[in-house]
Amino acid sequence: MGRGGTTMTLLDPSIDHHHPGDDDPQSHGPVVEEIEGLIKVFRDGLASRPSIVPFVSPSLPLGTGVESQDAVIDRFTNVWARLYAPTCQVEYKAKITAKLPLVVYFHGGGFCVGSPAWSCYHEFLARLTLEANICVVSVNYRLAPENPLPAAYEDGFKALKWLKQQALLPCNSLWPTGRRGWTRQCDFSRVFLAGDSAGANIAHNLAARLASNNSFEAMSLRPLELKGTILLQPFFGGEERTESEKSLVQPSRSALSLDASDTYWRLALPSGANRDHPWCNPATAYNHGPQGRLEDLMLPPTMVCISEKDILRDRNLQFCRAMAAAGKVVEDVVYEDVGHAFQVLSKSQVAQARTKEMMSHIRSFINQ
């Protein structure tokens, strides 16, 4: 637990923030898939992930105004979450209530890399917690290729079931003695699913699962009530290239190239599936996906944040048009002069300005 400048050990030492490869990868055969600097997959299935982004504890600097702690969701599968809450209520023009909206967040990384303990996500979500005056649950889900889809979706649903249990507890001891219980700060009737890139894909597919007319899973999660989804540069794909996928030339250090996108999907999708699989291609899913037609889904309002220089730009815009055509409430915002995942990976002046705009938009969407 980190409160102010104080560091506390994790709730459970079994929580593993890292996803290391084997100590001797050469013994596992040749590399069959690779995204340079992020992941190597060997012939026998071993995945090696260099520590390109620092892993950090939940502690936060003194004066941040946010407290954070890790919690175990499922020890067997190593699903855990990093929790964030403001240390004090921040007054906005919107009416302040005793409890705060709860955002369940899924990190990006093509389903194959990433962690709530990555420094970039820890810093972004701590700041978002304060700026939007919300509570956040950042979920560590299982990664592909060791755990291909739908493992990440199942872990997302498992996190919601864990939150239901937390909501029903008479008291909560996650925060130190003297602080209001974490559950007492959360308004479980105002839950938002959110994420960036692959995490946004998880948020959407989880919302679609809960919105299916023939599913009682949403009712089974009460008192949790889903009020909206917040999708930051959602990671969708398809066999037919969009114009932005074909024409936008990405710099060498871009967070997502077309080749990397194809590799992520090969590693994440079930064996034998291509990029028109319903989990990947929204247009396909809307016609005959596992949840049924888009028109028949009782989806909550959706906010989609799109980057102008992202290869996913046109696919994200297609998603918004399909949602609107199906009569769904969808709000899209395009951020100029920035690329994929700028809000967590870029420190440029333009990216910082756009990140501030994004946080303001998210706050308004949650409080509308």
PDB file of C-alpha atoms in Angstrom, residues 44-300:
ATOM      1  CA  ASP A  44       8.201 -24.951 -27.732  1.00  0.00           C
ATOM      2  CA  GLY A  45       5.801 -22.166 -26.699  1.00  0.00           C
ATOM      3  CA  LEU A  46       8.007 -20.332 -24.204  1.00  0.00           C
ATOM      4  CA  ALA A  47       7.399 -16.565 -24.244  1.00  0.00           C
ATOM      5  CA  SER A  48      10.214 -14.257 -23.174  1.00  0.00           C
ATOM      6  CA  ARG A  49       9.360 -10.648 -22.296  1.00  0.00           C
ATOM      7  CA  PRO A  50      12.228  -8.185 -21.725  1.00  0.00           C
ATOM      8  CA  SER A  51      11.635  -5.661 -18.930  1.00  0.00           C
ATOM      9  CA  ILE A  52      11.351  -2.724 -21.308  1.00  0.00           C
ATOM     10  CA  VAL A  53       9.110  -0.792 -18.881  1.00  0.00           C
ATOM     11  CA  PRO A  54       9.956  -0.648 -15.160  1.00  0.00           C
ATOM     12  CA  PHE A  55       7.706  -2.527 -12.742  1.00  0.00           C
ATOM     13  CA  VAL A  56       6.844  -0.424  -9.702  1.00  0.00           C
ATOM     14  CA  SER A  57       5.220  -1.004  -6.327  1.00  0.00           C
ATOM     15  CA  PRO A  58       1.876   0.620  -5.502  1.00  0.00           C
ATOM     16  CA  SER A  59       3.557   3.349  -3.438  1.00  0.00           C
ATOM     17  CA  LEU A  60       3.055   6.946  -4.598  1.00  0.00           C
ATOM     18  CA  PRO A  61       5.033  10.134  -3.888  1.00  0.00           C
ATOM     19  CA  LEU A  62       4.138  12.343  -0.950  1.00  0.00           C
ATOM     20  CA  GLY A  63       1.419  14.837  -1.787  1.00  0.00           C
ATOM     21  CA  THR A  64       0.002  12.928  -4.761  1.00  0.00           C
ATOM     22  CA  GLY A  65      -3.477  12.972  -3.239  1.00  0.00           C
ATOM     23  CA  VAL A  66      -4.040   9.340  -4.203  1.00  0.00           C
ATOM     24  CA  GLU A  67      -3.516   6.083  -2.350  1.00  0.00           C
ATOM     25  CA  SER A  68      -2.912   2.726  -3.986  1.00  0.00           C
ATOM     26  CA  GLN A  69      -2.690  -0.916  -3.024  1.00  0.00           C
ATOM     27  CA  ASP A  70      -2.567  -4.332  -4.689  1.00  0.00           C
ATOM     28  CA  ALA A  71      -5.146  -7.043  -4.051  1.00  0.00           C
ATOM     29  CA  VAL A  72      -5.330 -10.716  -4.997  1.00  0.00           C
ATOM     30  CA  ILE A  73      -8.316 -11.767  -7.104  1.00  0.00           C
ATOM     31  CA  ASP A  74      -7.318 -15.352  -7.957  1.00  0.00           C
ATOM     32  CA  ARG A  75      -4.105 -16.857  -6.595  1.00  0.00           C
ATOM     33  CA  PHE A  76      -4.311 -19.903  -8.843  1.00  0.00           C
ATOM     34  CA  THR A  77      -4.223 -17.905 -12.095  1.00  0.00           C
ATOM     35  CA  ASN A  78      -2.276 -14.929 -10.656  1.00  0.00           C
ATOM     36  CA  VAL A  79      -5.082 -12.501 -11.454  1.00  0.00           C
ATOM     37  CA  TRP A  80      -4.699  -9.437  -9.238  1.00  0.00           C
ATOM     38  CA  ALA A  81      -5.565  -5.770  -9.280  1.00  0.00           C
ATOM     39  CA  ARG A  82      -4.084  -2.426  -8.297  1.00  0.00           C
ATOM     40  CA  LEU A  83      -6.610  -0.240  -6.482  1.00  0.00           C
ATOM     41  CA  TYR A  84      -6.610   3.567  -6.503  1.00  0.00           C
ATOM     42  CA  ALA A  85      -8.652   6.076  -4.501  1.00  0.00           C
ATOM     43  CA  PRO A  86      -8.328   9.801  -3.760  1.00  0.00           C
ATOM     44  CA  THR A  87      -7.200  10.647  -0.248  1.00  0.00           C
ATOM     45  CA  CYS A  88      -9.723  13.477  -0.185  1.00  0.00           C
ATOM     46  CA  GLN A  89     -12.758  14.581  -2.144  1.00  0.00           C
ATOM     47  CA  VAL A  90     -11.941  16.983  -4.966  1.00  0.00           C
ATOM     48  CA  GLU A  91     -14.634  19.536  -5.760  1.00  0.00           C
ATOM     49  CA  TYR A  92     -15.764  19.897  -9.341  1.00  0.00           C
ATOM     50  CA  LYS A  93     -18.722  21.697 -10.832  1.00  0.00           C
ATOM     51  CA  ALA A  94     -20.593  18.393 -10.778  1.00  0.00           C
ATOM     52  CA  LYS A  95     -22.415  17.633  -7.558  1.00  0.00           C
ATOM     53  CA  ILE A  96     -20.207  15.779  -5.091  1.00  0.00           C
ATOM     54  CA  THR A  97     -21.654  12.619  -3.631  1.00  0.00           C
ATOM     55  CA  ALA A  98     -20.448  10.609  -0.666  1.00  0.00           C
ATOM     56  CA  LYS A  99     -19.283   7.815  -2.962  1.00  0.00           C
ATOM     57  CA  LEU A 100     -17.196   7.900  -6.118  1.00  0.00           C
ATOM     58  CA  PRO A 101     -17.700   6.262  -9.527  1.00  0.00           C
ATOM     59  CA  LEU A 102     -15.680   3.070 -10.007  1.00  0.00           C
ATOM     60  CA  VAL A 103     -13.615   2.519 -13.166  1.00  0.00           C
ATOM     61  CA  VAL A 104     -12.443  -1.036 -13.907  1.00  0.00           C
ATOM     62  CA  TYR A 105      -9.386  -0.600 -16.130  1.00  0.00           C
ATOM     63  CA  PHE A 106      -7.572  -3.057 -18.415  1.00  0.00           C
ATOM     64  CA  HIS A 107      -4.057  -2.257 -19.637  1.00  0.00           C
ATOM     65  CA  GLY A 108      -2.903  -2.475 -23.245  1.00  0.00           C
ATOM     66  CA  GLY A 109      -0.149  -4.565 -24.820  1.00  0.00           C
ATOM     67  CA  GLY A 110      -1.754  -6.579 -27.604  1.00  0.00           C
ATOM     68  CA  PHE A 111      -2.990  -9.155 -25.038  1.00  0.00           C
ATOM     69  CA  CYS A 112       0.630 -10.339 -24.853  1.00  0.00           C
ATOM     70  CA  VAL A 113       2.558  -7.853 -22.696  1.00  0.00           C
ATOM     71  CA  GLY A 114       1.872  -5.233 -20.058  1.00  0.00           C
ATOM     72  CA  SER A 115       0.946  -5.036 -16.393  1.00  0.00           C
ATOM     73  CA  PRO A 116      -0.818  -2.740 -13.924  1.00  0.00           C
ATOM     74  CA  ALA A 117       2.616  -2.556 -12.261  1.00  0.00           C
ATOM     75  CA  TRP A 118       4.207  -0.960 -15.350  1.00  0.00           C
ATOM     76  CA  SER A 119       5.314   2.512 -14.282  1.00  0.00           C
ATOM     77  CA  CYS A 120       3.503   4.195 -17.178  1.00  0.00           C
ATOM     78  CA  TYR A 121       0.127   2.729 -16.177  1.00  0.00           C
ATOM     79  CA  HIS A 122       0.706   3.359 -12.484  1.00  0.00           C
ATOM     80  CA  GLU A 123       1.439   7.033 -13.128  1.00  0.00           C
ATOM     81  CA  PHE A 124      -1.424   7.487 -15.611  1.00  0.00           C
ATOM     82  CA  LEU A 125      -4.083   5.872 -13.432  1.00  0.00           C
ATOM     83  CA  ALA A 126      -2.964   7.643 -10.271  1.00  0.00           C
ATOM     84  CA  ARG A 127      -3.307  10.928 -12.116  1.00  0.00           C
ATOM     85  CA  LEU A 128      -6.666   9.944 -13.636  1.00  0.00           C
ATOM     86  CA  THR A 129      -7.952   8.975 -10.189  1.00  0.00           C
ATOM     87  CA  LEU A 130      -7.253  12.474  -8.929  1.00  0.00           C
ATOM     88  CA  GLU A 131      -8.288  14.402 -12.055  1.00  0.00           C
ATOM     89  CA  ALA A 132     -11.599  12.576 -12.498  1.00  0.00           C
ATOM     90  CA  ASN A 133     -12.271  12.076  -8.750  1.00  0.00           C
ATOM     91  CA  ILE A 134     -12.896   8.341  -9.119  1.00  0.00           C
ATOM     92  CA  CYS A 135     -11.849   4.991  -7.719  1.00  0.00           C
ATOM     93  CA  VAL A 136      -9.947   2.705 -10.100  1.00  0.00           C
ATOM     94  CA  VAL A 137      -9.375  -1.046 -10.218  1.00  0.00           C
ATOM     95  CA  SER A 138      -6.543  -1.848 -12.649  1.00  0.00           C
ATOM     96  CA  VAL A 139      -6.748  -5.553 -13.523  1.00  0.00           C
ATOM     97  CA  ASN A 140      -3.818  -7.872 -14.183  1.00  0.00           C
ATOM     98  CA  TYR A 141      -5.171 -10.486 -16.604  1.00  0.00           C
ATOM     99  CA  ARG A 142      -3.483 -13.559 -18.074  1.00  0.00           C
ATOM    100  CA  LEU A 143      -1.413 -12.958 -21.195  1.00  0.00           C
ATOM    101  CA  ALA A 144      -1.183 -14.674 -24.571  1.00  0.00           C
ATOM    102  CA  PRO A 145       0.252 -16.770 -26.127  1.00  0.00           C
ATOM    103  CA  GLU A 146       0.376 -18.907 -22.964  1.00  0.00           C
ATOM    104  CA  ASN A 147      -3.259 -17.969 -22.345  1.00  0.00           C
ATOM    105  CA  PRO A 148      -4.965 -17.084 -25.649  1.00  0.00           C
ATOM    106  CA  LEU A 149      -8.369 -15.451 -25.808  1.00  0.00           C
ATOM    107  CA  PRO A 150     -10.853 -15.750 -24.204  1.00  0.00           C
ATOM    108  CA  ALA A 151      -8.640 -16.004 -21.082  1.00  0.00           C
ATOM    109  CA  ALA A 152      -8.370 -12.206 -20.739  1.00  0.00           C
ATOM    110  CA  TYR A 153     -12.155 -11.822 -21.079  1.00  0.00           C
ATOM    111  CA  GLU A 154     -12.748 -14.505 -18.454  1.00  0.00           C
ATOM    112  CA  ASP A 155     -10.323 -12.764 -16.115  1.00  0.00           C
ATOM    113  CA  GLY A 156     -12.203  -9.505 -16.635  1.00  0.00           C
ATOM    114  CA  PHE A 157     -15.453 -11.173 -15.623  1.00  0.00           C
ATOM    115  CA  LYS A 158     -13.694 -12.794 -12.675  1.00  0.00           C
ATOM    116  CA  ALA A 159     -12.574  -9.320 -11.551  1.00  0.00           C
ATOM    117  CA  LEU A 160     -16.183  -8.117 -11.657  1.00  0.00           C
ATOM    118  CA  LYS A 161     -17.307 -11.072  -9.553  1.00  0.00           C
ATOM    119  CA  TRP A 162     -14.562 -10.224  -7.060  1.00  0.00           C
ATOM    120  CA  LEU A 163     -15.800  -6.628  -6.960  1.00  0.00           C
ATOM    121  CA  LYS A 164     -19.311  -7.878  -6.248  1.00  0.00           C
ATOM    122  CA  GLN A 165     -17.948  -9.752  -3.249  1.00  0.00           C
ATOM    123  CA  GLN A 166     -16.174  -6.598  -2.077  1.00  0.00           C
ATOM    124  CA  ALA A 167     -19.374  -4.595  -2.444  1.00  0.00           C
ATOM    125  CA  LEU A 168     -21.271  -7.052  -0.250  1.00  0.00           C
ATOM    126  CA  LEU A 169     -18.723  -7.064   2.564  1.00  0.00           C
ATOM    127  CA  PRO A 170     -19.960  -5.346   5.739  1.00  0.00           C
ATOM    128  CA  CYS A 171     -16.547  -3.699   6.126  1.00  0.00           C
ATOM    129  CA  ASN A 172     -13.250  -3.559   4.271  1.00  0.00           C
ATOM    130  CA  SER A 173      -9.725  -3.671   5.619  1.00  0.00           C
ATOM    131  CA  LEU A 174      -7.805  -2.996   2.389  1.00  0.00           C
ATOM    132  CA  TRP A 175      -6.841   0.499   3.560  1.00  0.00           C
ATOM    133  CA  PRO A 176      -4.949   0.996   6.834  1.00  0.00           C
ATOM    134  CA  THR A 177      -6.770   1.533  10.117  1.00  0.00           C
ATOM    135  CA  GLY A 178      -8.241   5.011  10.374  1.00  0.00           C
ATOM    136  CA  ARG A 179      -9.110   5.365   6.698  1.00  0.00           C
ATOM    137  CA  ARG A 180     -12.592   4.938   5.361  1.00  0.00           C
ATOM    138  CA  GLY A 181     -13.030   1.437   3.967  1.00  0.00           C
ATOM    139  CA  TRP A 182     -12.293   1.242   0.253  1.00  0.00           C
ATOM    140  CA  THR A 183     -15.743  -0.170  -0.503  1.00  0.00           C
ATOM    141  CA  ARG A 184     -17.312   2.768   1.292  1.00  0.00           C
ATOM    142  CA  GLN A 185     -15.670   5.127  -1.176  1.00  0.00           C
ATOM    143  CA  CYS A 186     -16.941   3.251  -4.253  1.00  0.00           C
ATOM    144  CA  ASP A 187     -20.360   3.736  -5.774  1.00  0.00           C
ATOM    145  CA  PHE A 188     -20.964   0.228  -7.100  1.00  0.00           C
ATOM    146  CA  SER A 189     -24.071   1.469  -8.896  1.00  0.00           C
ATOM    147  CA  ARG A 190     -21.804   3.597 -11.142  1.00  0.00           C
ATOM    148  CA  VAL A 191     -19.301   1.189 -12.670  1.00  0.00           C
ATOM    149  CA  PHE A 192     -17.431   1.944 -15.905  1.00  0.00           C
ATOM    150  CA  LEU A 193     -15.371  -0.526 -17.925  1.00  0.00           C
ATOM    151  CA  ALA A 194     -12.303   1.096 -19.462  1.00  0.00           C
ATOM    152  CA  GLY A 195      -8.958   0.323 -21.029  1.00  0.00           C
ATOM    153  CA  ASP A 196      -6.523   1.237 -23.752  1.00  0.00           C
ATOM    154  CA  SER A 197      -5.662  -0.753 -26.891  1.00  0.00           C
ATOM    155  CA  ALA A 198      -6.121  -4.458 -26.070  1.00  0.00           C
ATOM    156  CA  GLY A 199      -7.535  -3.387 -22.716  1.00  0.00           C
ATOM    157  CA  ALA A 200     -10.223  -1.390 -24.526  1.00  0.00           C
ATOM    158  CA  ASN A 201     -11.000  -4.512 -26.567  1.00  0.00           C
ATOM    159  CA  ILE A 202     -11.471  -6.398 -23.288  1.00  0.00           C
ATOM    160  CA  ALA A 203     -13.709  -3.651 -21.902  1.00  0.00           C
ATOM    161  CA  HIS A 204     -15.935  -3.685 -25.009  1.00  0.00           C
ATOM    162  CA  ASN A 205     -16.211  -7.465 -25.273  1.00  0.00           C
ATOM    163  CA  LEU A 206     -16.965  -7.718 -21.563  1.00  0.00           C
ATOM    164  CA  ALA A 207     -19.665  -5.032 -21.877  1.00  0.00           C
ATOM    165  CA  ALA A 208     -21.144  -6.895 -24.865  1.00  0.00           C
ATOM    166  CA  ARG A 209     -21.216 -10.113 -22.843  1.00  0.00           C
ATOM    167  CA  LEU A 210     -23.081  -8.385 -20.033  1.00  0.00           C
ATOM    168  CA  ALA A 211     -25.435  -6.653 -22.501  1.00  0.00           C
ATOM    169  CA  SER A 212     -26.663  -9.811 -24.196  1.00  0.00           C
ATOM    170  CA  ASN A 213     -30.432 -10.264 -23.883  1.00  0.00           C
ATOM    171  CA  ASN A 214     -30.053 -13.985 -23.251  1.00  0.00           C
ATOM    172  CA  SER A 215     -27.513 -13.525 -20.476  1.00  0.00           C
ATOM    173  CA  PHE A 216     -28.286 -13.252 -16.786  1.00  0.00           C
ATOM    174  CA  GLU A 217     -24.684 -12.455 -15.912  1.00  0.00           C
ATOM    175  CA  ALA A 218     -25.305  -8.736 -15.483  1.00  0.00           C
ATOM    176  CA  MET A 219     -28.030  -9.482 -12.950  1.00  0.00           C
ATOM    177  CA  SER A 220     -25.744 -11.932 -11.188  1.00  0.00           C
ATOM    178  CA  LEU A 221     -23.259  -9.109 -10.547  1.00  0.00           C
ATOM    179  CA  ARG A 222     -25.624  -6.904  -8.557  1.00  0.00           C
ATOM    180  CA  PRO A 223     -25.171  -4.542  -6.764  1.00  0.00           C
ATOM    181  CA  LEU A 224     -22.701  -3.672  -9.562  1.00  0.00           C
ATOM    182  CA  GLU A 225     -24.363  -1.607 -12.301  1.00  0.00           C
ATOM    183  CA  LEU A 226     -22.537  -0.867 -15.544  1.00  0.00           C
ATOM    184  CA  LYS A 227     -23.061   2.747 -16.595  1.00  0.00           C
ATOM    185  CA  GLY A 228     -20.659   3.042 -19.507  1.00  0.00           C
ATOM    186  CA  THR A 229     -17.513   1.979 -21.312  1.00  0.00           C
ATOM    187  CA  ILE A 230     -14.450   4.128 -21.987  1.00  0.00           C
ATOM    188  CA  LEU A 231     -12.338   2.842 -24.873  1.00  0.00           C
ATOM    189  CA  LEU A 232      -8.937   4.416 -25.511  1.00  0.00           C
ATOM    190  CA  GLN A 233      -7.636   3.529 -28.985  1.00  0.00           C
ATOM    191  CA  PRO A 234      -9.422   0.129 -28.946  1.00  0.00           C
ATOM    192  CA  PHE A 235      -7.427  -2.706 -30.494  1.00  0.00           C
ATOM    193  CA  PHE A 236      -9.575  -4.197 -33.236  1.00  0.00           C
ATOM    194  CA  GLY A 237      -8.478  -5.784 -36.500  1.00  0.00           C
ATOM    195  CA  GLY A 238      -9.614  -7.407 -39.723  1.00  0.00           C
ATOM    196  CA  GLU A 239      -8.341  -9.258 -42.753  1.00  0.00           C
ATOM    197  CA  GLU A 240      -9.175  -6.318 -45.033  1.00  0.00           C
ATOM    198  CA  ARG A 241      -6.892  -3.354 -44.349  1.00  0.00           C
ATOM    199  CA  THR A 242      -8.320   0.074 -43.561  1.00  0.00           C
ATOM    200  CA  GLU A 243      -6.908   3.203 -45.176  1.00  0.00           C
ATOM    201  CA  SER A 244      -5.061   4.272 -42.026  1.00  0.00           C
ATOM    202  CA  GLU A 245      -3.522   0.800 -41.705  1.00  0.00           C
ATOM    203  CA  LYS A 246      -2.302   0.987 -45.296  1.00  0.00           C
ATOM    204  CA  SER A 247      -1.195   4.608 -45.489  1.00  0.00           C
ATOM    205  CA  LEU A 248      -0.076   5.814 -42.054  1.00  0.00           C
ATOM    206  CA  VAL A 249       3.677   5.316 -41.860  1.00  0.00           C
ATOM    207  CA  GLN A 250       4.678   4.816 -38.233  1.00  0.00           C
ATOM    208  CA  PRO A 251       8.041   5.928 -36.789  1.00  0.00           C
ATOM    209  CA  SER A 252      10.408   3.160 -35.722  1.00  0.00           C
ATOM    210  CA  ARG A 253       9.579   3.708 -32.030  1.00  0.00           C
ATOM    211  CA  SER A 254       5.813   3.710 -32.543  1.00  0.00           C
ATOM    212  CA  ALA A 255       3.767   1.856 -29.920  1.00  0.00           C
ATOM    213  CA  LEU A 256       1.927  -0.081 -32.635  1.00  0.00           C
ATOM    214  CA  SER A 257       2.974  -0.911 -36.183  1.00  0.00           C
ATOM    215  CA  LEU A 258       0.972  -2.979 -38.642  1.00  0.00           C
ATOM    216  CA  ASP A 259       3.430  -5.887 -38.373  1.00  0.00           C
ATOM    217  CA  ALA A 260       3.231  -5.788 -34.574  1.00  0.00           C
ATOM    218  CA  SER A 261      -0.558  -5.707 -34.746  1.00  0.00           C
ATOM    219  CA  ASP A 262      -0.624  -8.808 -36.964  1.00  0.00           C
ATOM    220  CA  THR A 263       1.773 -10.618 -34.617  1.00  0.00           C
ATOM    221  CA  TYR A 264      -0.256  -9.779 -31.527  1.00  0.00           C
ATOM    222  CA  TRP A 265      -3.389 -11.156 -33.144  1.00  0.00           C
ATOM    223  CA  ARG A 266      -1.659 -14.376 -34.250  1.00  0.00           C
ATOM    224  CA  LEU A 267      -0.520 -14.919 -30.661  1.00  0.00           C
ATOM    225  CA  ALA A 268      -3.792 -13.923 -28.981  1.00  0.00           C
ATOM    226  CA  LEU A 269      -6.541 -15.479 -31.102  1.00  0.00           C
ATOM    227  CA  PRO A 270      -7.599 -19.125 -30.731  1.00  0.00           C
ATOM    228  CA  SER A 271      -5.806 -21.644 -32.920  1.00  0.00           C
ATOM    229  CA  GLY A 272      -7.007 -21.507 -36.518  1.00  0.00           C
ATOM    230  CA  ALA A 273      -8.728 -18.111 -36.205  1.00  0.00           C
ATOM    231  CA  ASN A 274      -7.896 -15.135 -38.407  1.00  0.00           C
ATOM    232  CA  ARG A 275      -8.395 -11.396 -37.940  1.00  0.00           C
ATOM    233  CA  ASP A 276     -12.057 -11.615 -38.930  1.00  0.00           C
ATOM    234  CA  HIS A 277     -12.769 -13.541 -35.743  1.00  0.00           C
ATOM    235  CA  PRO A 278     -15.618 -11.807 -33.841  1.00  0.00           C
ATOM    236  CA  TRP A 279     -13.328 -10.914 -30.921  1.00  0.00           C
ATOM    237  CA  CYS A 280     -11.036  -9.092 -33.328  1.00  0.00           C
ATOM    238  CA  ASN A 281     -13.237  -7.641 -36.048  1.00  0.00           C
ATOM    239  CA  PRO A 282     -16.211  -5.640 -34.745  1.00  0.00           C
ATOM    240  CA  ALA A 283     -17.996  -5.701 -38.117  1.00  0.00           C
ATOM    241  CA  THR A 284     -17.977  -9.492 -38.039  1.00  0.00           C
ATOM    242  CA  ALA A 285     -19.062  -9.588 -34.418  1.00  0.00           C
ATOM    243  CA  TYR A 286     -22.026  -7.331 -35.114  1.00  0.00           C
ATOM    244  CA  ASN A 287     -23.405  -9.810 -37.623  1.00  0.00           C
ATOM    245  CA  HIS A 288     -22.864 -13.195 -35.968  1.00  0.00           C
ATOM    246  CA  GLY A 289     -20.742 -12.721 -32.890  1.00  0.00           C
ATOM    247  CA  PRO A 290     -21.050 -14.725 -29.686  1.00  0.00           C
ATOM    248  CA  GLN A 291     -23.309 -12.076 -28.119  1.00  0.00           C
ATOM    249  CA  GLY A 292     -25.616 -11.715 -31.129  1.00  0.00           C
ATOM    250  CA  ARG A 293     -26.366  -8.681 -33.298  1.00  0.00           C
ATOM    251  CA  LEU A 294     -25.250  -5.259 -32.134  1.00  0.00           C
ATOM    252  CA  GLU A 295     -28.808  -3.966 -32.470  1.00  0.00           C
ATOM    253  CA  ASP A 296     -29.990  -6.505 -29.901  1.00  0.00           C
ATOM    254  CA  LEU A 297     -27.391  -5.699 -27.245  1.00  0.00           C
ATOM    255  CA  MET A 298     -28.395  -3.443 -24.356  1.00  0.00           C
ATOM    256  CA  LEU A 299     -25.049  -1.634 -24.348  1.00  0.00           C
ATOM    257  CA  PRO A 300     -24.452   1.303 -22.027  1.00  0.00           C
TER     258      PRO A 300
END
